Short mmCIF file of C-alpha atoms and ligand atoms in Angstrom, two decimals:
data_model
loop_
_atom_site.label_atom_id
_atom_site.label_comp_id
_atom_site.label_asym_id
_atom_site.label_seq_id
_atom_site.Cartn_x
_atom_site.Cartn_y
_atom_site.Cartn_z
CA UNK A 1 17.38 -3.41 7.80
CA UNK A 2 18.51 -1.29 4.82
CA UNK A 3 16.86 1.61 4.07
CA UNK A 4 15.72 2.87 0.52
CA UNK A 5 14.95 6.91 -0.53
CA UNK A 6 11.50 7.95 -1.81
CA UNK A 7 11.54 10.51 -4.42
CA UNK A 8 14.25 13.11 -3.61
CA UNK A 9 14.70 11.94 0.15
CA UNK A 10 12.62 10.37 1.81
CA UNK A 11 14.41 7.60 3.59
CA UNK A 12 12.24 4.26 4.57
CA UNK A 13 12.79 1.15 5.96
CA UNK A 14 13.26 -1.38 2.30
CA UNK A 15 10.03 -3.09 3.35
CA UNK A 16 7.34 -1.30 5.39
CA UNK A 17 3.99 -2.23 6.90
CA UNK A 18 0.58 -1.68 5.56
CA UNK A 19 -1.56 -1.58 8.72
CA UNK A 20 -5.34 -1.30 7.46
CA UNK A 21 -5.64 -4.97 7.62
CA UNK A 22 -5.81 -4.39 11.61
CA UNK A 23 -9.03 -2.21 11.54
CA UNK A 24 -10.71 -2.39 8.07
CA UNK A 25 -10.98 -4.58 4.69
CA UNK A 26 -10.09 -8.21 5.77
CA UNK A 27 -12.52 -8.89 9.02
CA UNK A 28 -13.46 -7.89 12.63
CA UNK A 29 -10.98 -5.21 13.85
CA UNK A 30 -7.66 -7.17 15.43
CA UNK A 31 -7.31 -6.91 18.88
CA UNK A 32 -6.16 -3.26 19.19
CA UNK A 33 -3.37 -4.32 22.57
CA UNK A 34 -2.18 -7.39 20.07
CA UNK A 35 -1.32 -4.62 17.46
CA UNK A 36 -0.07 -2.27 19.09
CA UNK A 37 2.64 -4.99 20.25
CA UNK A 38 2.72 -5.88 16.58
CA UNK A 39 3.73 -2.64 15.43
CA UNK A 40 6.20 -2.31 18.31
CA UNK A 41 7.51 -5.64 17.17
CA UNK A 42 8.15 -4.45 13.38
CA UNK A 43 9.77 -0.77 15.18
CA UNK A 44 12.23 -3.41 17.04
CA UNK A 45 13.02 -5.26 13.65
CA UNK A 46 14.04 -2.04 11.84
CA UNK A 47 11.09 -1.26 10.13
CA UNK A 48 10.49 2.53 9.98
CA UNK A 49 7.68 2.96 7.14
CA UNK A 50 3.71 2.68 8.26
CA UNK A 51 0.84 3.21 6.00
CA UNK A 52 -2.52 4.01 7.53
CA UNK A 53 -4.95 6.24 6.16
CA UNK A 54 -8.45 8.39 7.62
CA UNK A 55 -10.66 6.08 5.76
CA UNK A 56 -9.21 3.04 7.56
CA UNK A 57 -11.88 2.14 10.33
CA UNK A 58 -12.84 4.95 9.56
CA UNK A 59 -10.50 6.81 11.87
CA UNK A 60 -9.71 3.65 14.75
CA UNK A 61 -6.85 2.61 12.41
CA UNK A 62 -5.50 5.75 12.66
CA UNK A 63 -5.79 5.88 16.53
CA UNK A 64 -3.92 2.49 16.57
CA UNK A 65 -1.13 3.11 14.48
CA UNK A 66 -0.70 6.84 16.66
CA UNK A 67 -1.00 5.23 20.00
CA UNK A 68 1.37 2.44 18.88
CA UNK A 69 4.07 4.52 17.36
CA UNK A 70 3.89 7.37 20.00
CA UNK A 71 6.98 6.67 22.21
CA UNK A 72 9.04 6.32 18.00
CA UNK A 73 7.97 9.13 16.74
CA UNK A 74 11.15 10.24 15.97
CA UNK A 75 12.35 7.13 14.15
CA UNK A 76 9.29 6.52 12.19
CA UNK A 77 7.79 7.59 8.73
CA UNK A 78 4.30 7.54 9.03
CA UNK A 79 2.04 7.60 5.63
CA UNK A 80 -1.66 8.19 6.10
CA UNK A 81 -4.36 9.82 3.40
CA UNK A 82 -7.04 11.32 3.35
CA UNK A 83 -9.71 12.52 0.41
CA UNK A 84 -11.90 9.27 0.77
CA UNK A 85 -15.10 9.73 3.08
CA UNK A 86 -17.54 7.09 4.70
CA UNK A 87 -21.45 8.05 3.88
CA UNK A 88 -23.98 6.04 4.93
CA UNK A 89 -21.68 3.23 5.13
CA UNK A 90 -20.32 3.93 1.36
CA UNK A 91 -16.98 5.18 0.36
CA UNK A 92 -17.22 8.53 -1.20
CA UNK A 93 -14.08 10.59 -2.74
CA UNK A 94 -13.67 13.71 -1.45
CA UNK A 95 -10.61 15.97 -2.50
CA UNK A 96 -12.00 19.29 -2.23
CA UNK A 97 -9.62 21.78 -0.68
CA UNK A 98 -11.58 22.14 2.58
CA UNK A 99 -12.50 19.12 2.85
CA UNK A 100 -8.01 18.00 2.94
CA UNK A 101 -8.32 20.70 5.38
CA UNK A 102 -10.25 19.19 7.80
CA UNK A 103 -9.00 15.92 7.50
CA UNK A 104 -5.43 16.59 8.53
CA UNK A 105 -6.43 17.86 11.61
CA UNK A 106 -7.98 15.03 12.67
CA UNK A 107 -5.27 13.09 11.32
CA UNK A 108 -2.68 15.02 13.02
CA UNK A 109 -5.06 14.34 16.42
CA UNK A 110 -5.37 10.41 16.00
CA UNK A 111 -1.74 9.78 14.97
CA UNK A 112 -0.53 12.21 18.03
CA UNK A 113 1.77 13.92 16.28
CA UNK A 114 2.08 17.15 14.55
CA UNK A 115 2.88 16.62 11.36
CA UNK A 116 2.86 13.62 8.78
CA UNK A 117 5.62 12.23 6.90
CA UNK A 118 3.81 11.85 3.78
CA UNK A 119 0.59 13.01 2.74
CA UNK A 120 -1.30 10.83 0.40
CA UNK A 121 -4.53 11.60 -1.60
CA UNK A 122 -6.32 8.76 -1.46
CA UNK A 123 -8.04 8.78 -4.57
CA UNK A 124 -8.24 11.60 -7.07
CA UNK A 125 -11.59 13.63 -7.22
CA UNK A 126 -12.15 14.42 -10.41
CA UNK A 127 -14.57 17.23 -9.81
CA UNK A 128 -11.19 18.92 -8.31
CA UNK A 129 -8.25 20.08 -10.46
CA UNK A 130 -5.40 18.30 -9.04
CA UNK A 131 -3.25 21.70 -8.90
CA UNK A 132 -5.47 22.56 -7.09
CA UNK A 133 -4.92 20.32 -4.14
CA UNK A 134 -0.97 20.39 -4.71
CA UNK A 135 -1.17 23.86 -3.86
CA UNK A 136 -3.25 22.69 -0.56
CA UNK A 137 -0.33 20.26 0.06
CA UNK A 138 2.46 23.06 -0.65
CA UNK A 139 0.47 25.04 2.45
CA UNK A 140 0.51 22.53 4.61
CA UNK A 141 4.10 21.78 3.85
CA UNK A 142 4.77 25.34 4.59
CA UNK A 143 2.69 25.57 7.77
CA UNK A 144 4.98 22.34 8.94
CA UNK A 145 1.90 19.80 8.97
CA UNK A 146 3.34 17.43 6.28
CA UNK A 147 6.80 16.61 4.75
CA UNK A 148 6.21 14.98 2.16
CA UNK A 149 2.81 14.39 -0.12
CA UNK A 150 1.87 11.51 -2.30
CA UNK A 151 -1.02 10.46 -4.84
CA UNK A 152 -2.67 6.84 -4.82
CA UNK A 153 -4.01 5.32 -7.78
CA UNK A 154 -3.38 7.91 -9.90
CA UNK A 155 -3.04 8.74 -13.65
CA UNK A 156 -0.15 9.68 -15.27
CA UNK A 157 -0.99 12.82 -16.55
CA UNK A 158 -2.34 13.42 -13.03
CA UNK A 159 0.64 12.72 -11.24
CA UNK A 160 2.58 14.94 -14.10
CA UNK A 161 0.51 17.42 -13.15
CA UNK A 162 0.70 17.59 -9.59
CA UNK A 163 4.20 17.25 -9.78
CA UNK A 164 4.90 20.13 -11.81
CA UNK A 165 3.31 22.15 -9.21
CA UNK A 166 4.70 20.53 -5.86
CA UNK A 167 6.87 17.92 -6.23
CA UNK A 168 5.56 14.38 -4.86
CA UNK A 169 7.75 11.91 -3.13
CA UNK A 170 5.37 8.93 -3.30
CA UNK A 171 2.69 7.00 -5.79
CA UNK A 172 1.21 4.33 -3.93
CA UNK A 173 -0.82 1.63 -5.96
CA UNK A 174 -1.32 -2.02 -6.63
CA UNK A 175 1.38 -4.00 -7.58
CA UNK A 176 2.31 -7.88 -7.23
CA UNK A 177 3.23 -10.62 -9.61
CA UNK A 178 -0.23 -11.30 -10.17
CA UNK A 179 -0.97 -6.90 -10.73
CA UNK A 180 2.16 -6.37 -13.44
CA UNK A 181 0.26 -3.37 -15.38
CA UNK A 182 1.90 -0.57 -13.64
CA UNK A 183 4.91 -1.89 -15.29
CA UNK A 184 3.39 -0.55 -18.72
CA UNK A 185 3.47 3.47 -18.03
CA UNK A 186 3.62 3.98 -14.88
CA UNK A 187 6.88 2.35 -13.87
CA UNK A 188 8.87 4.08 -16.28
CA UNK A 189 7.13 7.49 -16.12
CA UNK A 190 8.20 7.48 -12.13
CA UNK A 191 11.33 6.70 -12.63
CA UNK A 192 11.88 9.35 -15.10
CA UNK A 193 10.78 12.01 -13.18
CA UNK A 194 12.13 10.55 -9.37
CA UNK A 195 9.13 9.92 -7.92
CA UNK A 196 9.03 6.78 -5.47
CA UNK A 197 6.56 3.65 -5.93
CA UNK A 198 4.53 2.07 -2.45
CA UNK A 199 2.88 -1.00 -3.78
CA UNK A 200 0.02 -1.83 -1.90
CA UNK A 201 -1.14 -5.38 -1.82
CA UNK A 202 1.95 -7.02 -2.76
CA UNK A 203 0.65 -10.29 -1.20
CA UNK A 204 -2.03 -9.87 -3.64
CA UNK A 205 -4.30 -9.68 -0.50
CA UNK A 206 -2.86 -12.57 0.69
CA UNK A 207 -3.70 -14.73 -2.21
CA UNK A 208 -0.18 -15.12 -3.37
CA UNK A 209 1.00 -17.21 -0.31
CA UNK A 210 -1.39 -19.82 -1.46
CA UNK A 211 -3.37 -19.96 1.67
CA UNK A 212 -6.68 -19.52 -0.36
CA UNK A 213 -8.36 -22.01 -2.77
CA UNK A 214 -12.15 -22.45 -3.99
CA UNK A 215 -13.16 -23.75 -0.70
CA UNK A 216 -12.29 -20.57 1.31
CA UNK A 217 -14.68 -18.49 3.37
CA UNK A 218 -14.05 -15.22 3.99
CA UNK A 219 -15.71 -13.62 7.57
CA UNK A 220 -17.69 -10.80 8.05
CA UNK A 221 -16.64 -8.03 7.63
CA UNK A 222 -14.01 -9.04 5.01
CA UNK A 223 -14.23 -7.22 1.63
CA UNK A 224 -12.64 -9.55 -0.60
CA UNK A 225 -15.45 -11.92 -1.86
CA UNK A 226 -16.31 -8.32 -3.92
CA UNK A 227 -13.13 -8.33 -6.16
CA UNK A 228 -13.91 -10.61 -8.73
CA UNK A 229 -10.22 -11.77 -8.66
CA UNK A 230 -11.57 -14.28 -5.19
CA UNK A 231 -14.37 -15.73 -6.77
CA UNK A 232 -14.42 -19.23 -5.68
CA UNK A 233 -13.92 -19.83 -9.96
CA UNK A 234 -10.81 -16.99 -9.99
CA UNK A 235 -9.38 -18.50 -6.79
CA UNK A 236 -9.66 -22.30 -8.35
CA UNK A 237 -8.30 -21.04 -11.76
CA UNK A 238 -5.34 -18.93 -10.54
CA UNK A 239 -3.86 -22.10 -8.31
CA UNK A 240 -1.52 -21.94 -11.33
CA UNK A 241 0.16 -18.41 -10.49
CA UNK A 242 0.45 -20.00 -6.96
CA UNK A 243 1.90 -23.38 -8.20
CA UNK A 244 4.47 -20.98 -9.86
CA UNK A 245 5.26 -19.22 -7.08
CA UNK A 246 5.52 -22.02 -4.51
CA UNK A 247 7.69 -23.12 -7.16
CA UNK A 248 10.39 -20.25 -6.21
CA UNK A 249 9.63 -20.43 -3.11
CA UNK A 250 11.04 -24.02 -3.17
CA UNK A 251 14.27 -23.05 -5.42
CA UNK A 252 15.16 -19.91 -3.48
CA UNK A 253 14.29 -22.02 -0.13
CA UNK A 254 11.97 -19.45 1.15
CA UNK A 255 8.70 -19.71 1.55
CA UNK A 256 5.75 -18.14 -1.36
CA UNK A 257 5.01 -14.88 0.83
CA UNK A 258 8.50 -14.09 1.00
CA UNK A 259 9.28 -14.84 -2.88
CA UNK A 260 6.18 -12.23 -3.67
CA UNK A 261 7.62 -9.52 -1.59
CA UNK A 262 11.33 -9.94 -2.74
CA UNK A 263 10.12 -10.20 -6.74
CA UNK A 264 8.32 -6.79 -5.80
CA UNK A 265 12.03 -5.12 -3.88
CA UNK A 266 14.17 -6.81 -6.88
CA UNK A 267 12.54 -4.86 -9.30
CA UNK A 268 13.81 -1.03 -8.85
CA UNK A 269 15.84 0.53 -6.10
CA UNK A 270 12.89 3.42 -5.05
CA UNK A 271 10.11 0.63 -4.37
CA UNK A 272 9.15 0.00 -0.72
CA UNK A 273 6.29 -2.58 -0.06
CA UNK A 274 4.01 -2.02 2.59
CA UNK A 275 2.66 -5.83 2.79
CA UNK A 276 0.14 -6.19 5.96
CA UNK A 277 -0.20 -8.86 8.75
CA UNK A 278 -1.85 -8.91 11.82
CA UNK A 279 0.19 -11.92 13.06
CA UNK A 280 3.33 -11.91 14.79
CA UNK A 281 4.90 -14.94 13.06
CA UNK A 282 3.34 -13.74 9.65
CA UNK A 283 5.32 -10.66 9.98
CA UNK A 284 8.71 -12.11 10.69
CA UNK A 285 8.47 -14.07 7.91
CA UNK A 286 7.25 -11.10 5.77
CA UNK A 287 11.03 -9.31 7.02
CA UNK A 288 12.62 -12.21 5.94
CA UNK A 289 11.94 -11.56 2.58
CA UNK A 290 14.54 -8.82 2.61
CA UNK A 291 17.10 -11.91 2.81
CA UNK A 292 15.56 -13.28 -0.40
CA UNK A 293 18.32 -12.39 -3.17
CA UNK A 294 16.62 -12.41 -7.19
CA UNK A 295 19.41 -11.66 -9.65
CA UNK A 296 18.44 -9.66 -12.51
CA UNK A 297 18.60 -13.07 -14.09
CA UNK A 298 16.12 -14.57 -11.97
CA UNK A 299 14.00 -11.58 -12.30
CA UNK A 300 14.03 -11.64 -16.04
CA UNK A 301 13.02 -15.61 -16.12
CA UNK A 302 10.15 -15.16 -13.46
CA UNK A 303 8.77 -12.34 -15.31
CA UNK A 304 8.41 -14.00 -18.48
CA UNK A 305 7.15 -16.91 -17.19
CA UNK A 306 4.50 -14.88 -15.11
CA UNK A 307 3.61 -13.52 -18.63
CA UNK A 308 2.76 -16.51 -19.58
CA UNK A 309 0.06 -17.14 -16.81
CA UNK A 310 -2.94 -16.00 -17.15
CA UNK A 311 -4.89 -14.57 -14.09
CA UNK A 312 -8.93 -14.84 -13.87
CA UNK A 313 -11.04 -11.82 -12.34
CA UNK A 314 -10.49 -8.26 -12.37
CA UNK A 315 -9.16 -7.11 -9.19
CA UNK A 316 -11.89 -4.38 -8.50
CA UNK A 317 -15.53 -4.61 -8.46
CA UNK A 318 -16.62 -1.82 -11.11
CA UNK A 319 -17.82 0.53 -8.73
CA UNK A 320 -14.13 0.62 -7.09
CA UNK A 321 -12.37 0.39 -10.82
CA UNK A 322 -13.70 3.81 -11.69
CA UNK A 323 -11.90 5.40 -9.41
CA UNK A 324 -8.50 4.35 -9.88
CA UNK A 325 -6.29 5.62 -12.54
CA UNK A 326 -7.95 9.26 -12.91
N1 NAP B 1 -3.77 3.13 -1.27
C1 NAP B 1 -4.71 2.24 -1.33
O1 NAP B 1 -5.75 2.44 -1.93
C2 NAP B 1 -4.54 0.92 -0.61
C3 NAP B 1 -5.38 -0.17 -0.90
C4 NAP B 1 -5.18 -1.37 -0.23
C5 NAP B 1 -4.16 -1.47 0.71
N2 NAP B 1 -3.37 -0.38 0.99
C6 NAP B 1 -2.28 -0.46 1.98
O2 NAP B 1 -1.41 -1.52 1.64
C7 NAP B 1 -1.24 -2.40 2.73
C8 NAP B 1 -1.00 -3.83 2.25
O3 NAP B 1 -2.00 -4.25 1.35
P1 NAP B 1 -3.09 -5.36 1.69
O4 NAP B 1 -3.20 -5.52 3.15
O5 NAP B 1 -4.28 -5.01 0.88
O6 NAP B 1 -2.55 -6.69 1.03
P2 NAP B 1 -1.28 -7.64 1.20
O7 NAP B 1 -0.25 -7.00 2.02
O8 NAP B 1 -0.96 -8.09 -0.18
O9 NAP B 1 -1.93 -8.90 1.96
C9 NAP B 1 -2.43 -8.84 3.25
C10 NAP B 1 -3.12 -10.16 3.53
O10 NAP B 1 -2.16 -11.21 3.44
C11 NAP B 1 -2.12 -11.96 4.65
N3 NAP B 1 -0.70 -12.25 4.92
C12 NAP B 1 0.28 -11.37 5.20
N4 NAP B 1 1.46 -11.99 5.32
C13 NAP B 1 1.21 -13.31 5.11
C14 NAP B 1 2.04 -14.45 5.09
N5 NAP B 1 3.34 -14.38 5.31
N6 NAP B 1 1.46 -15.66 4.84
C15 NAP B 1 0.12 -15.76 4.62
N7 NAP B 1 -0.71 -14.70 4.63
C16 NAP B 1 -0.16 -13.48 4.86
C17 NAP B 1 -2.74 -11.07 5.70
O11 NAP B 1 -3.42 -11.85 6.64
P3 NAP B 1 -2.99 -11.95 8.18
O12 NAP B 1 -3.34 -10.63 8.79
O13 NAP B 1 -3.85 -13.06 8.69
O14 NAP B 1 -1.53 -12.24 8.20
C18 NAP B 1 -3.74 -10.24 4.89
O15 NAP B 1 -4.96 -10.95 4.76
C19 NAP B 1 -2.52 -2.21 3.55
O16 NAP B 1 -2.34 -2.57 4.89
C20 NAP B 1 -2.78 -0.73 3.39
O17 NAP B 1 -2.01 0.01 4.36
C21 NAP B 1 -3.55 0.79 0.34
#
């Protein structure tokens, strides 16, 4: 497994694992003795880059990922965030100062460790300057309870911002070749200042492997049928992104999930995907994408003809648009 530097050292596995899927957002919780082998599985494979986070559960995704990592702690990079609260069943952003506070404590508690690779916000509060909370991350830097801190979903001028007071290693956010916008500004505006990139969803929540159509159900529990993106219409109309990348997947002999994780690696040096599985077989194949070579060629032929594909739905309800790009 190579390994590729987030912002200005940081060094990660070139593909990590996003482990929400295994508590929250896409069913039932997994069987928590199946995971923990899971994640054992990926630590045997080379993969040294987790992504949990408080609100995950909330808090039993956490206690996975800590239980399951304990005997690696020293090989591991462990990402978790906080600054998003459950209240009365609703998500709620939180970033006041005291409220970080709290929250790494507990963190620190469920992951059994004492401190945490990188430190995400989860989402930005606006009701909080963000100085303000990268001066709360410089403390806990100092006190030894974080290494590294990151923003998720962030604006531009935010990230700016809080990197001009406490330099971040990591922006974690959407991307996938069916999500191309941070491409636009935000791309370029972390590269110029050495920040790293963490694309969540780079399955496009598992869409881009084709194994949804307009006939899928999703079970209880599973949050998808609320992005408008997995309507039974969007899922019927946006076969064509997945004809495209089955497509690749043929040509590059590899199959589509691997083709939408390479396309993500091929693009800059300082991305790490975090794609999530809570199968065995599922995740080999997800490693094997690091095998998947994209010239620059390649890359400049798939992305104009992804430009020309349109893609139905937005890929947030509106409640959980507003708070992304603050
Ligand atoms: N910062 C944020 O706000 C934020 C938001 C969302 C996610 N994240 C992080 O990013 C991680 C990854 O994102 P994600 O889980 O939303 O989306 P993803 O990685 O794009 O897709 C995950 C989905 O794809 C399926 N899948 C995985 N590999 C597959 C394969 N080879 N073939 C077919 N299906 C496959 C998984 O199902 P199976 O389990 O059945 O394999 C799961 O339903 C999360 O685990 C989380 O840690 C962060």
């Amino acid at each position: 497994m190579k390994i590729r530097v987030l912002g200005k050292g940081l060094e990660v596995s070139e593909i990590g694992l996003g482990c929400m899927g295994m508590s929250h957002g896409y069913g039932i919780p997994a069987d928590k003795n199946e995971m923990i082998a899971l994640i054992r599985f990926a630590v045997g494979k080379g993969v040294t880059f987790f992504d949990t986070a408080e609100v995950y559960g909330p808090y039993i995704n956490e206690e996975l990922v800590g239980e399951a990592l304990e005997p690696y702690r020293k090989e591991v990079v462990i990402a978790t965030k906080c600054g998003i609260k459950m209240a009365n069943g609703k998500q709620v952003v939180d970033g006041k100062p005291e409220a970080i506070r709290k929250s790494i404590e507990g963190s620190l508690k469920r992951l059994k460790t004492d401190f945490i690779d990188l430190y995400y916000l989860h989402r930005v509060d606006p009701s909080v300057p963000i100085e303000e909370i990268a001066e709360v991350m410089k403390d806990l830097y100092k006190q030894g309870k974080i290494r590294h801190w990151g923003l998720s979903e962030a604006g531009i001028q935010t990230i700016r911002r809080a990197h001009a007071v406490f330099p971040l290693t990591a922006v974690e956010s959407e991307y996938s070749m069916w999500w191309r916008q941070p491409e636009e500004e935000l791309l370029p505006a972390l590269e110029e200042v050495g920040i790293g990139f963490v694309p969540f969803s780079p399955l496009g929540k598992g869409f881009l492997t084709g194994r949804f159509d307009r006939n899928t159900t999703f079970g209880k529990e599973d949050l998808r049928p609320i992005y408008p993106r997995f309507s039974a219409e969007a899922m019927e109309a946006n076969q064509s992104i997945v004809g495209f990348v089955k497509s690749l997947a043929i040509e590059k002999n590899a199959t589509p999930a691997q083709i939408a994780l390479a396309w993500v690696m091929a693009q800059k040096q300082w991305i790490v995907p975090i794609p999530g599985t809570t199968n065995l077989g599922r995740l080999e194949e997800n490693l094997g994408s690091t095998a998947i070579e994209l010239t620059p060629e390649d890359i400049a032929r798939i992305n104009e003809a992804l430009g020309k594909i349109p893609v139905m739905g937005d890929r947030y309800p509106v409640e959980f648009a507003k708070r992304a790009g603050l």
